[in-house]
Coordinates of C-alpha atoms in Angstrom, one line a residue:
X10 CA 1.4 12.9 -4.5
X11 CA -2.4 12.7 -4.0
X12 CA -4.3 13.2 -0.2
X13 CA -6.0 10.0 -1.1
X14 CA -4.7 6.6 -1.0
X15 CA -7.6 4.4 -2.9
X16 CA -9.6 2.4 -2.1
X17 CA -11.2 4.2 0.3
X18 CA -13.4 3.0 3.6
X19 CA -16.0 1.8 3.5
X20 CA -14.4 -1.4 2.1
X21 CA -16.2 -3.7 0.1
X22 CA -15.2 -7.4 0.1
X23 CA -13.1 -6.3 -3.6
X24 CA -11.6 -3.0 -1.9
X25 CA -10.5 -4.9 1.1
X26 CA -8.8 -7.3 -1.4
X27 CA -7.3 -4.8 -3.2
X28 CA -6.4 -2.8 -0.2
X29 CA -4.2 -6.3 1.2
X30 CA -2.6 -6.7 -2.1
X31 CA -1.4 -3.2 -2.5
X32 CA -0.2 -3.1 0.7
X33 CA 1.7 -6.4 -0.1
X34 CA 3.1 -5.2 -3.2
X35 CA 4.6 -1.9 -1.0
X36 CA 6.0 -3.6 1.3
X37 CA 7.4 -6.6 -1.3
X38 CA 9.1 -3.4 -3.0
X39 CA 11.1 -3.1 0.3
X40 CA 11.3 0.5 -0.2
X41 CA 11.0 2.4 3.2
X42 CA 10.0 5.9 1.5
X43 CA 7.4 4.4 -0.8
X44 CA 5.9 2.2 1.6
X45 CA 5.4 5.4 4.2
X46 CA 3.3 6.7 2.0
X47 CA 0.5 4.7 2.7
X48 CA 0.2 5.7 6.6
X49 CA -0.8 9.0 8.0
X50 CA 2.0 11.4 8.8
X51 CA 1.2 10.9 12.8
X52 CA 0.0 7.0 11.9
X53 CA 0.7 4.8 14.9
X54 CA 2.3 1.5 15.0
X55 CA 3.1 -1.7 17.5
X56 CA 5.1 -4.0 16.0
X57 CA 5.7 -7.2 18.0
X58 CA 6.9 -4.4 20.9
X59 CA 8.0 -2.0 19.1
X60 CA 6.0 1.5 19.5
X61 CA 6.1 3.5 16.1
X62 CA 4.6 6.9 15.4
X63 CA 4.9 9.0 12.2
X64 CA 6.2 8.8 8.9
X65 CA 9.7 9.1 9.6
X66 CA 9.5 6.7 12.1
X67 CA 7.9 4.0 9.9
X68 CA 11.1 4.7 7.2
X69 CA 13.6 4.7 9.7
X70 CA 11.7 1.1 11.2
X71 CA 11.8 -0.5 7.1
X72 CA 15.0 0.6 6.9
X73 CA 16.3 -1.3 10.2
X74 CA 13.7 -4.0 8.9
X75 CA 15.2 -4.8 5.8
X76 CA 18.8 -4.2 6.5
X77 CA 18.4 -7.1 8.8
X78 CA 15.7 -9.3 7.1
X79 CA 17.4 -10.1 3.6
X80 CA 15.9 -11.3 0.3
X81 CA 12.4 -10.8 2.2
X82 CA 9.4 -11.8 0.4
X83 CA 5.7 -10.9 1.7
X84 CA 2.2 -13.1 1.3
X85 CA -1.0 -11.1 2.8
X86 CA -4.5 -12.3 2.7
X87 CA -7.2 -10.9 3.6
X88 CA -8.7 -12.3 7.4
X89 CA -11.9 -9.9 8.0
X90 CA -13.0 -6.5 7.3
X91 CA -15.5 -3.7 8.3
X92 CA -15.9 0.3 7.5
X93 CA -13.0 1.6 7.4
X94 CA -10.9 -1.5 9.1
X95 CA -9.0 -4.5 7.8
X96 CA -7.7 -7.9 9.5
X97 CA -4.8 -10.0 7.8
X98 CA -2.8 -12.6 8.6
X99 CA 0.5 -13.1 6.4
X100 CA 3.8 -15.0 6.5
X101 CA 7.1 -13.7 4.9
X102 CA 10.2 -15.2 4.5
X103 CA 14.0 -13.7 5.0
X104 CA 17.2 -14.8 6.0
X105 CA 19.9 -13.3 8.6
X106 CA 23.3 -12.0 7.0
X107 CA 24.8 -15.5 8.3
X108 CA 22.1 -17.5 5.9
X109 CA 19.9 -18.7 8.5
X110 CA 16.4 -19.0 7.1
X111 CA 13.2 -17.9 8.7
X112 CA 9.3 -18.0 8.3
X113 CA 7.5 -15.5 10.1
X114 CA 4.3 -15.4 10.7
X115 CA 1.7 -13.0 11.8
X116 CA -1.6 -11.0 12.3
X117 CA -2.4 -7.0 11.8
X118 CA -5.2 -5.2 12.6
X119 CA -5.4 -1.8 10.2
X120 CA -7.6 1.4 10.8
X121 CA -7.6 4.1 8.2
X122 CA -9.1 7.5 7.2
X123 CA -11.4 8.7 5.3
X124 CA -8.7 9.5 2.5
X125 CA -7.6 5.3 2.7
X126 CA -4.4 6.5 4.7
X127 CA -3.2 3.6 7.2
X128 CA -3.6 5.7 10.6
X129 CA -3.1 2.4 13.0
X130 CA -1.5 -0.5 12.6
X131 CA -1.1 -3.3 15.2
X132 CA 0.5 -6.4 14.3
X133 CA 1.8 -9.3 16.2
X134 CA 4.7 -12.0 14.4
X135 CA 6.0 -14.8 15.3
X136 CA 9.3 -16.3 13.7
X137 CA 10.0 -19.4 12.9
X138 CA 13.7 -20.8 11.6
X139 CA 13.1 -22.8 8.4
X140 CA 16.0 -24.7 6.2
X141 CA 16.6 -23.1 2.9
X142 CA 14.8 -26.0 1.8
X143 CA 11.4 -25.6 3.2
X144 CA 11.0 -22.4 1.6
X145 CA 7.7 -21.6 -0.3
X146 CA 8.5 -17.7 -1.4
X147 CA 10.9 -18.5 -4.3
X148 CA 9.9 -15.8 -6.6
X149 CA 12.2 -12.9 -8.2
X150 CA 12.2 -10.2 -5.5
X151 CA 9.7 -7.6 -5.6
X152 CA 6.2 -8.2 -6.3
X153 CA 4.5 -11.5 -5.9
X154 CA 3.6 -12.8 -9.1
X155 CA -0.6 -13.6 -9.4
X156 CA -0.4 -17.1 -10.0
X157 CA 1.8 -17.7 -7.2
X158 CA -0.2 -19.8 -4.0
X159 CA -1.8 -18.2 -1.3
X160 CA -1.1 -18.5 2.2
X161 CA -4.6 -20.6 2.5
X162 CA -3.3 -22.9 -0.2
X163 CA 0.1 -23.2 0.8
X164 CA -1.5 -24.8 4.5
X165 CA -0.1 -21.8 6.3

């Protein structure tokens, strides 16, 4: 596995794009190892209020994470960037293992290294329940295809 983690701060308005998606596409893979990857091994997370710090941390989180939220699916989109830090704001939708439905929604603020490793992540969520109905995020688990609506053009 290579130090770096591209692309690399400084972002452009194309890296920071790129940077989002990827990070979507990780976490849409809902794979705890994989998705560690792209933090520092001493990267620092809060998580609605949840403290997080290190790798095995983060893949010990995911794995709670996505035992819990079932047949997740993740839209990011890019909110503002700077040097070597990115805004989002994203929704995701899952469901409990009694079917209940939810939308969450949210906003993280990222700071990374010089080798484009995550080293901070804060973000703050909100759920919402939703009817199996009202769902926007129909597509085959794993990564969301290109065509599909972004949050802006969903009204979210």
């Amino acid at each position: 596995m290579s130090d770096q983690r591209p692309p690399l701060p400084p972002f452009t308005l194309e890296t920071a794009i790129e940077k989002v998606r990827l990070a979507e596409d990780g976490w849409n893979s809902r794979d705890p190892a994989r998705v560690a990857l792209a933090y520092t091994v001493d990267s620092r997370w809060r998580n609605r209020a949840e403290f997080v710090e290190g790798r095995e941390a983060i893949i010990g989180f995911l794995t709670r994470k996505w035992q819990r939220e079932l047949d997740y699916r993740l839209v990011k989109e890019l909110w503002s960037f700077r040097e070597n830090r990115i805004a989002v704001r994203f929704a995701y939708e899952w469901h409990d293992d009694s079917g209940n439905w939810f939308r969450s929604y949210g906003n993280e603020n990222w700071e990374f290294d010089e080798h484009g490793l995550m080293r901070r992540r804060l973000a703050s969520i909100n759920d919402a329940p939703i009817r199996e109905g009202e769902r926007r995020f129909h597509w085959p688990l794993g990564r969301r295809p290109d065509d599909h609506p972004s949050l802006s053009s969903l009204g979210f």
